[in-house]
Short mmCIF file of C-alpha atoms in Angstrom, two decimals:
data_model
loop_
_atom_site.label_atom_id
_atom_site.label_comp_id
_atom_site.label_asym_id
_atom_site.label_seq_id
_atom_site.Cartn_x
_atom_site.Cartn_y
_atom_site.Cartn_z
CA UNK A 6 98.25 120.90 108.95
CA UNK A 7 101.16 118.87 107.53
CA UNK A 8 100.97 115.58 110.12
CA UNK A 9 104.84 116.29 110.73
CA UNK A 10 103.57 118.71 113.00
CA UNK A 11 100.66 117.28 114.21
CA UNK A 12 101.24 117.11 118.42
CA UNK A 13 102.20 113.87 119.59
CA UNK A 14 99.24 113.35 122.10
CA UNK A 15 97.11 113.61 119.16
CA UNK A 16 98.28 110.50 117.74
CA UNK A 17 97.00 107.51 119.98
CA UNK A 18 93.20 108.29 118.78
CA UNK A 19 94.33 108.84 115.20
CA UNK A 20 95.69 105.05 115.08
CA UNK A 21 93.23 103.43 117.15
CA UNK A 22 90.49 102.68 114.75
CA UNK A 23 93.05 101.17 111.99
CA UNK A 24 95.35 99.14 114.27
CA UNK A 25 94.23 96.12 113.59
CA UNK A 26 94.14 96.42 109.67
CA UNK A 27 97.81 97.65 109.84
CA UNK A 28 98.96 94.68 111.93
CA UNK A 29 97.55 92.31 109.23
CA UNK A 30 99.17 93.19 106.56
CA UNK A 31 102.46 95.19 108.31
CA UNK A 32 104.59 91.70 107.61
CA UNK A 33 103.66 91.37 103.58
CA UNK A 34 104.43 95.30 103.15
CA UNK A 35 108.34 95.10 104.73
CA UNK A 36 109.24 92.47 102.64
CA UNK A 37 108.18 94.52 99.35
CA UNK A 38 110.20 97.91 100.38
CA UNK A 39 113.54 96.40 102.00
CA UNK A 40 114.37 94.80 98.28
CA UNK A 41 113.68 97.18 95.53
CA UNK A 42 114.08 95.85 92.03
CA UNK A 43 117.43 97.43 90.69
CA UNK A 44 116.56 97.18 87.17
CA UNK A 45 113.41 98.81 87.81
CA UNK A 46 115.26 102.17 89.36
CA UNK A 47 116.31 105.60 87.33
CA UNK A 48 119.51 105.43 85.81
CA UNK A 49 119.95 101.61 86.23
CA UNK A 50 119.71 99.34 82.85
CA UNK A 51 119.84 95.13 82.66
CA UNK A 52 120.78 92.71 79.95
CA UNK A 53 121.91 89.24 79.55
CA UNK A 54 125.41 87.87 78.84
CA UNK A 55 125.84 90.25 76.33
CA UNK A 56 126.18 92.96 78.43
CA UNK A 57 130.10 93.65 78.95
CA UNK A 58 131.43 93.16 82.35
CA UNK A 59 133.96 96.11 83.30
CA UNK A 60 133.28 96.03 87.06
CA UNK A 61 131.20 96.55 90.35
CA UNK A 62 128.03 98.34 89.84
CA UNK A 63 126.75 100.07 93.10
CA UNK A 64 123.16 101.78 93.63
CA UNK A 65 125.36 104.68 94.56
CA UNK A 66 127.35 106.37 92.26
CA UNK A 67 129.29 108.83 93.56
CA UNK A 68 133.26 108.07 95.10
CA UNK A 69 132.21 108.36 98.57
CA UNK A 70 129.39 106.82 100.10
CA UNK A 71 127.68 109.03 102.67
CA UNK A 72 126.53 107.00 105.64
CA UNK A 73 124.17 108.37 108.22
CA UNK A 74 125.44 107.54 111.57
CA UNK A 75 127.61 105.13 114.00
CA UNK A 76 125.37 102.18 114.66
CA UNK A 77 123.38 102.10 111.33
CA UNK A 78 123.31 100.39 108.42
CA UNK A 79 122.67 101.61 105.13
CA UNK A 80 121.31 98.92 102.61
CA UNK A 81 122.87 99.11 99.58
CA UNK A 82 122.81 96.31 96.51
CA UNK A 83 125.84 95.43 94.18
CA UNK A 84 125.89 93.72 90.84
CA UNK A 85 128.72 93.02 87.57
CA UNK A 86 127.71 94.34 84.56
CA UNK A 87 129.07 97.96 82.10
CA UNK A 88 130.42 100.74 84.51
CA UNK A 89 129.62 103.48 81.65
CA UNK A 90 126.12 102.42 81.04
CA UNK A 91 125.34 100.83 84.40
CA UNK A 92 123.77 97.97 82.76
CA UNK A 93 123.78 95.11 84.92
CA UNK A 94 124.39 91.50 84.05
CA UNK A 95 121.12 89.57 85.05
CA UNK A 96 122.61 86.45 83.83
CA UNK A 97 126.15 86.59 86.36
CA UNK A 98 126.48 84.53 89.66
CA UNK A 99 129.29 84.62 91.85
CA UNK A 100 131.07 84.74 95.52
CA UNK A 101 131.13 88.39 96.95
CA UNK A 102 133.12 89.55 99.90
CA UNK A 103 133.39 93.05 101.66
CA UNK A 104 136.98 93.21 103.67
CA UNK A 105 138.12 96.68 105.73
CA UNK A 106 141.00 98.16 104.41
CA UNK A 107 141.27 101.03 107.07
CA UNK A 108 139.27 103.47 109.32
CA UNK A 109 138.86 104.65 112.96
CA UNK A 110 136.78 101.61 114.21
CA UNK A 111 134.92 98.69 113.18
CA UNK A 112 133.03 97.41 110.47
CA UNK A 113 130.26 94.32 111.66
CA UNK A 114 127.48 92.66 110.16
CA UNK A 115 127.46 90.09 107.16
CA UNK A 116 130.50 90.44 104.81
CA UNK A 117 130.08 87.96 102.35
CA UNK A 118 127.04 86.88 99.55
CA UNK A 119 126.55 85.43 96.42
CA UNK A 120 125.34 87.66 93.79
CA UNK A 121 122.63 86.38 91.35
CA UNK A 122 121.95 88.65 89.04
CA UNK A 123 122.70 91.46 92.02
CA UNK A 124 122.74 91.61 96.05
CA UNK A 125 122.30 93.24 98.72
CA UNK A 126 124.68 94.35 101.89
CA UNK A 127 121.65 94.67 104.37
CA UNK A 128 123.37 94.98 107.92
CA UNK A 129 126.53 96.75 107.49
CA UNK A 130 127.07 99.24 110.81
CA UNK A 131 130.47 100.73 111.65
CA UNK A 132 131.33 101.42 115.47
CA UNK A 133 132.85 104.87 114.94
CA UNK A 134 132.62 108.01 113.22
CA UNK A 135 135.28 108.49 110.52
CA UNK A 136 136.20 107.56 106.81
CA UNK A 137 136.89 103.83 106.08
CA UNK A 138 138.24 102.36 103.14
CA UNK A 139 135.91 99.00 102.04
CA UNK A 140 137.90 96.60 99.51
CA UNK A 141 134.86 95.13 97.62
CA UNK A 142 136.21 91.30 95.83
CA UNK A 143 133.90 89.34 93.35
CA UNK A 144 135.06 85.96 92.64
CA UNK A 145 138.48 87.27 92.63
CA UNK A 146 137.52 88.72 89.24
CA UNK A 147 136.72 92.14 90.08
CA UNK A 148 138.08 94.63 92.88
CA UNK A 149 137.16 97.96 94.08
CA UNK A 150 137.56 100.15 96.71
CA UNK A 151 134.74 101.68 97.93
CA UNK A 152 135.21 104.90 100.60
CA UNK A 153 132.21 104.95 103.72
CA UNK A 154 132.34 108.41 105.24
CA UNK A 155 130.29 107.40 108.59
CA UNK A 156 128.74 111.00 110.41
CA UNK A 157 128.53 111.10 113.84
CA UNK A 158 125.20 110.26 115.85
CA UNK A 159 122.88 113.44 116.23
CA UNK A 160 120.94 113.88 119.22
CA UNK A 161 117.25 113.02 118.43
CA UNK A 162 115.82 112.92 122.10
CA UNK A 163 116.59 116.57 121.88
CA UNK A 164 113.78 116.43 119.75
CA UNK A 165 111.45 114.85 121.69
CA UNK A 166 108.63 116.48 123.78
CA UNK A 167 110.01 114.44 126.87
CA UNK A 168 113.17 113.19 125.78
CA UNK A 169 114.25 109.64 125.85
CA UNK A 170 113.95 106.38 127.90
CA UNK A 171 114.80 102.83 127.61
CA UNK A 172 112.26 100.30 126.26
CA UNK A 173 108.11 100.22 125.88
CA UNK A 174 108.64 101.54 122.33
CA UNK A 175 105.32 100.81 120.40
CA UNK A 176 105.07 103.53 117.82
CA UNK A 177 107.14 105.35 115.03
CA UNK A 178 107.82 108.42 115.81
CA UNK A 179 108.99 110.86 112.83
CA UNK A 180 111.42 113.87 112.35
CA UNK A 181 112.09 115.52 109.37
CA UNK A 182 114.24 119.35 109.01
CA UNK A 183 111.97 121.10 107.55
CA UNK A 184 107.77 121.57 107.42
CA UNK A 185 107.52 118.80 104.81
CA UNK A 186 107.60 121.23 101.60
CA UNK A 187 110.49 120.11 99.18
CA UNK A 188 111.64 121.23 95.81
CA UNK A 189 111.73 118.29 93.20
CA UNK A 190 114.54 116.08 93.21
CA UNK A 191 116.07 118.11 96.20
CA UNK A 192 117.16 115.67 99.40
CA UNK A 193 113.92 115.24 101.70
CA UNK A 194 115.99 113.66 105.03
CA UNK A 195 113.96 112.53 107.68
CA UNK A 196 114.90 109.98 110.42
CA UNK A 197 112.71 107.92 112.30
CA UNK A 198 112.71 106.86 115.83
CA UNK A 199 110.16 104.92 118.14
CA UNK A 200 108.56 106.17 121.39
CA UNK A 201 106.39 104.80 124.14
CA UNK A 202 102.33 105.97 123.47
CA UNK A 203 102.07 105.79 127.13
CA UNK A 204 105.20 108.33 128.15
CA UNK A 205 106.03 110.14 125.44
CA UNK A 206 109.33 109.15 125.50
CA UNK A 207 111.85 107.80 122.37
CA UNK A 208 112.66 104.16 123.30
CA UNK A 209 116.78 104.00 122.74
CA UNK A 210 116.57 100.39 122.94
CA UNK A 211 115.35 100.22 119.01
CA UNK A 212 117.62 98.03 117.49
CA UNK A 213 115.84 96.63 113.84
CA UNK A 214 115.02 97.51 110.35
CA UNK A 215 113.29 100.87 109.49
CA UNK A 216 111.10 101.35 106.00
CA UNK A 217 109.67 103.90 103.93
CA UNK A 218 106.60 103.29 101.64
CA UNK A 219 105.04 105.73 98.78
CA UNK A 220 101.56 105.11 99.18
CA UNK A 221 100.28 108.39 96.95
CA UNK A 222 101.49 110.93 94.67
CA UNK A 223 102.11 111.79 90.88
CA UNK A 224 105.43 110.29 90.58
CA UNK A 225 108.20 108.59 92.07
CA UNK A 226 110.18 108.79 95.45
CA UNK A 227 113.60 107.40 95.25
CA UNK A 228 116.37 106.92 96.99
CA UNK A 229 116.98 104.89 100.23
CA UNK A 230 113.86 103.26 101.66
CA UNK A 231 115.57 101.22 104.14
CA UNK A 232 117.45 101.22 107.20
CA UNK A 233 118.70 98.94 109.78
CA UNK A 234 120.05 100.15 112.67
CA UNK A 235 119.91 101.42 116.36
CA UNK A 236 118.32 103.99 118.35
CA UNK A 237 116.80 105.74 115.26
CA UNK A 238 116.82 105.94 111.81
CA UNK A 239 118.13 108.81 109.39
CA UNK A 240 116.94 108.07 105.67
CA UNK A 241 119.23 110.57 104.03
CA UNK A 242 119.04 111.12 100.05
CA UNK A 243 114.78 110.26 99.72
CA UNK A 244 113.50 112.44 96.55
CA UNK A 245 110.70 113.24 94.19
CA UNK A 246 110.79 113.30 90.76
CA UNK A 247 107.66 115.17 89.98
CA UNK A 248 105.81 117.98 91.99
CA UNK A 249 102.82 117.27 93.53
CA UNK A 250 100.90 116.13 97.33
CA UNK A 251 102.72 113.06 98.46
CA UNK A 252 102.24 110.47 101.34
CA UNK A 253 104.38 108.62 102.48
CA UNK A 254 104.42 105.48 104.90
CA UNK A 255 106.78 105.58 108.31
CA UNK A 256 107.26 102.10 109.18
CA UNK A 257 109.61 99.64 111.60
CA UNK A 258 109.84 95.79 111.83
CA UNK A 259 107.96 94.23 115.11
CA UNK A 260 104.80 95.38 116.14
CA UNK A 261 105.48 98.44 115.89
CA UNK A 262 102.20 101.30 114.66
CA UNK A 263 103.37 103.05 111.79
CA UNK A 264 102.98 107.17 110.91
CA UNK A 265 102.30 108.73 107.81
CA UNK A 266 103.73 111.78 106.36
CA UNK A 267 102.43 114.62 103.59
CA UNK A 268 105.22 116.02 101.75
CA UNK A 269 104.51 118.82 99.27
CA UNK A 270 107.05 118.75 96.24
CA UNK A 271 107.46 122.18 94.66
CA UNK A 272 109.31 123.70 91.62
CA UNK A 273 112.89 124.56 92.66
CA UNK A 274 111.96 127.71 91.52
CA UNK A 275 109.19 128.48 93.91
CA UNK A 276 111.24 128.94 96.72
CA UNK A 277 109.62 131.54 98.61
CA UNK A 278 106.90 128.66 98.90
CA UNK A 279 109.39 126.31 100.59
CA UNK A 280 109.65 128.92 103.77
CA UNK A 281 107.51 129.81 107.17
CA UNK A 282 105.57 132.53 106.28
CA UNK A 283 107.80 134.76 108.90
CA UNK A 284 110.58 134.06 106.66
CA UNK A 285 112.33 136.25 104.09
CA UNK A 286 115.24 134.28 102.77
CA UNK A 287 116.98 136.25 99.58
CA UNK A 288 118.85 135.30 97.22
CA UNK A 289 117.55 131.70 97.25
CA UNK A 290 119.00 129.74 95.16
CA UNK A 291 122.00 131.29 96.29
CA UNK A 292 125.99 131.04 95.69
CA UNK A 293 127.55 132.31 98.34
CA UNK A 294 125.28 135.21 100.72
CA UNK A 295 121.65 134.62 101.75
CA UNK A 296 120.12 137.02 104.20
CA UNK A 297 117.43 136.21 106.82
CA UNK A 298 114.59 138.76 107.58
CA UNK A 299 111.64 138.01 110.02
CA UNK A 300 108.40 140.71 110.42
CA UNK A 301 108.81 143.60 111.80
CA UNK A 302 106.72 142.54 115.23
CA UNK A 303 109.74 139.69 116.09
CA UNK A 304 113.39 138.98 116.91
CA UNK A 305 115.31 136.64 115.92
CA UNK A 306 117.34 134.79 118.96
CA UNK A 307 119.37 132.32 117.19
CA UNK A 308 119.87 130.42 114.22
CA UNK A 309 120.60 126.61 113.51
CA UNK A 310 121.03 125.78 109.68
CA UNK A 311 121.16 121.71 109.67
CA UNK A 312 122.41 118.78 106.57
CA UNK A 313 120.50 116.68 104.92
CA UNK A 314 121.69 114.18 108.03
CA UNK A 315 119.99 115.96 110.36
CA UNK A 316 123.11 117.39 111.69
CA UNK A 317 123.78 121.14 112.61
CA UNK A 318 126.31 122.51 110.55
CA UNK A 319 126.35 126.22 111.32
CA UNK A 320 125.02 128.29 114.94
CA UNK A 321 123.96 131.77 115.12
CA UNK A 322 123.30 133.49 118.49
CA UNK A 323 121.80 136.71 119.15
CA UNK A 324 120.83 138.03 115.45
CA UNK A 325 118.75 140.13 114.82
CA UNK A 326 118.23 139.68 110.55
CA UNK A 327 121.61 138.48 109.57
CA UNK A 328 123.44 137.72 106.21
CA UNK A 329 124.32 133.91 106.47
CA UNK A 330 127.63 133.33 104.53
CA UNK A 331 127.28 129.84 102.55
CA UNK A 332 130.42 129.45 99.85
CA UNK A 333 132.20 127.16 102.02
CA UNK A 334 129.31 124.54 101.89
CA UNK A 335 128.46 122.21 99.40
CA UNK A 336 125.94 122.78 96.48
CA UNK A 337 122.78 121.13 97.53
CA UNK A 338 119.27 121.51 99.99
CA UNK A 339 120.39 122.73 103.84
CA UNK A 340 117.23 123.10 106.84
CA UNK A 341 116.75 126.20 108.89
CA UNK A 342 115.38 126.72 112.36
CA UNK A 343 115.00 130.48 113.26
CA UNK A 344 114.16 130.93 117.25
CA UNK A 345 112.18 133.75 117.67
CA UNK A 346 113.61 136.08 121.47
CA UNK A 347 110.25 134.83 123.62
CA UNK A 348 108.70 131.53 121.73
CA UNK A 349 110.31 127.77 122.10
CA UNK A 350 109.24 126.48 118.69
CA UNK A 351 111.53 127.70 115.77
CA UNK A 352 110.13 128.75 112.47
CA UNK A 353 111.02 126.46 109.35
CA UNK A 354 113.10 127.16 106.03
CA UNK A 355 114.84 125.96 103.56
CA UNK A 356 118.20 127.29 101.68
CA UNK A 357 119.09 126.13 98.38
CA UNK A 358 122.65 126.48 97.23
CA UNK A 359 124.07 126.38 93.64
#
């Protein structure tokens, strides 16, 4: 049984016997994931002063970076080196400074570093939901504008046997959309949260770093491994590169117990794989129709089809097997939860569009 779903009051035993060893060595192990290496990432390349400097190199690359919630911070490290190549300049040193230029609220944590080769922006939170526009200034050399699209705060003590409460937090406790079956390089989004062992209940007073550690598998998982933050924790674009039986490491700074999760990367083309066993979901990939079919024996009650945030994007109520219409979304991985008329536990899939 994938330990996503493993039942919560399972887990005190499970952790019992290696507490101790955890606790050792939890400090050494959060220092190694927050900083990752740039030059040692896909995609990324490093020189010395030959390299030409055109501008700002981010560890995103698209226009518009995609932040997870109100209240958290998404790590993210800069450097100078070729924009084309993103080759970074090893051998460059300078003032950085992150100013707002506009949005709905506002932006706290530390603005300004020196980079050394590159650095990192490790506590950066904005106070509302909205777009903001980020003026990034290196040594008044080089300017950019970088564009935070910040998603609203989804409701994870919905998702909690018995909801939320305020402090006694000792223990990660993990979410993810789907069963923990992924296609390679497809978005596996999971967000972490802590609860009390002793009630059952996510403690909303989290307020620290969150980590995620590879610990087994035949290749790599990428992405963003850390988090800072309130509440809890959504780790949005985490991939695999290669198929294969992966575990992977659920941590948060204090004393704090971490959780481990299995995650089983598949071919994008074995998609039929990637759903409950209840589930008939055809065409998948799909462009623009998919339609949902359950067994014969059950009835679908409703339908929630969720983002890689977590978020729900689209409700169905009273279906029966329905044709989901999908060309207004965006090409990517989307999670869905089918609720059978009679059971409270939804049944798992996964749509793929092109």
């Amino acid at each position: 049984m994938n330990s996503l779903e493993v039942i919560m009051s399972k887990k005190k035993s499970k952790r019992v016997v290696v507490i101790s060893l955890l606790l050792i060595f939890f400090g050494l192990s959060l220092t190694a994931q927050y900083n990752p290496h740039p030059c040692s990432l896909p995609g990324v390349n490093c020189g010395g002063s030959e390299v030409s400097r055109t501008g700002i190199i981010y560890s995103f690359e698209e226009d518009t970076f995609e932040y997870p919630s109100v209240g958290t911070s998404m790590p993210f490290w800069l450097a100078i080196g070729d924009l084309e190549t993103r080759t970074v300049d090893t051998t460059y040193a300078g003032p950085v400074v992150a100013n707002k230029i506009s949005g709905p609220g506002n932006m706290q944590g530390t603005l300004a570093y020196t980079i050394s080769k590159y650095t990192y922006y490790n506590d950066l939170i904005f106070s509302q939901e909205g777009i903001y526009k980020v003026e990034v200034s290196v040594a008044g050399s080089f300017k950019d504008t970088v564009t935070f699209r910040v998603r609203e705060e989804f409701d994870f003590c919905a998702e909690v046997p018995n909801g939320c409460s305020t402090g006694g937090g000792d223990a990660v406790y993990p979410l993810a959309s789907n069963g923990g079956i992924i296609p390679v390089d497809a978005i596996f989004p999971i967000s972490i949260g802590v609860y009390n062992r002793a009630t059952m209940q996510l403690d909303t007073n989290f307020f620290n770093f969150g980590y995620l550690n590879q610990l087994s598998g035949p290749g790599n998982m990428y992405g963003t491994l850390s988090m800072y933050g309130k509440k809890w924790l959504t780790f949005p674009d985490v991939r695999f590169d290669t198929e294969g039986t992966y575990r992977v490491e659920l941590s948060a700074a204090g004393n704090i117990i971490p959780d481990t999760v299995t995650i089983e990367v598949v071919p994008t083309t074995s998609v039929k794989e990637l759903n409950n066993s209840r589930l008939n979901i055809y065409p998948n990939p799909a462009h623009d129709i998919v339609n949902i079919k359950v067994n014969e024996n059950d009835i679908m009650d409703h339908v929630l089809i969720y983002n890689a945030f977590g978020q729900i994007i689209s409700s169905h109520q009273n279906v029966g097997d329905r044709l989901l219409e999908i060309s207004s979304l965006p090409a990517g991985v989307y999670f869905v939860r089918v609720f059978m008329v009679g059971e409270s536990s939804p049944d798992k899939g996964i749509i793929i569009k092109k």
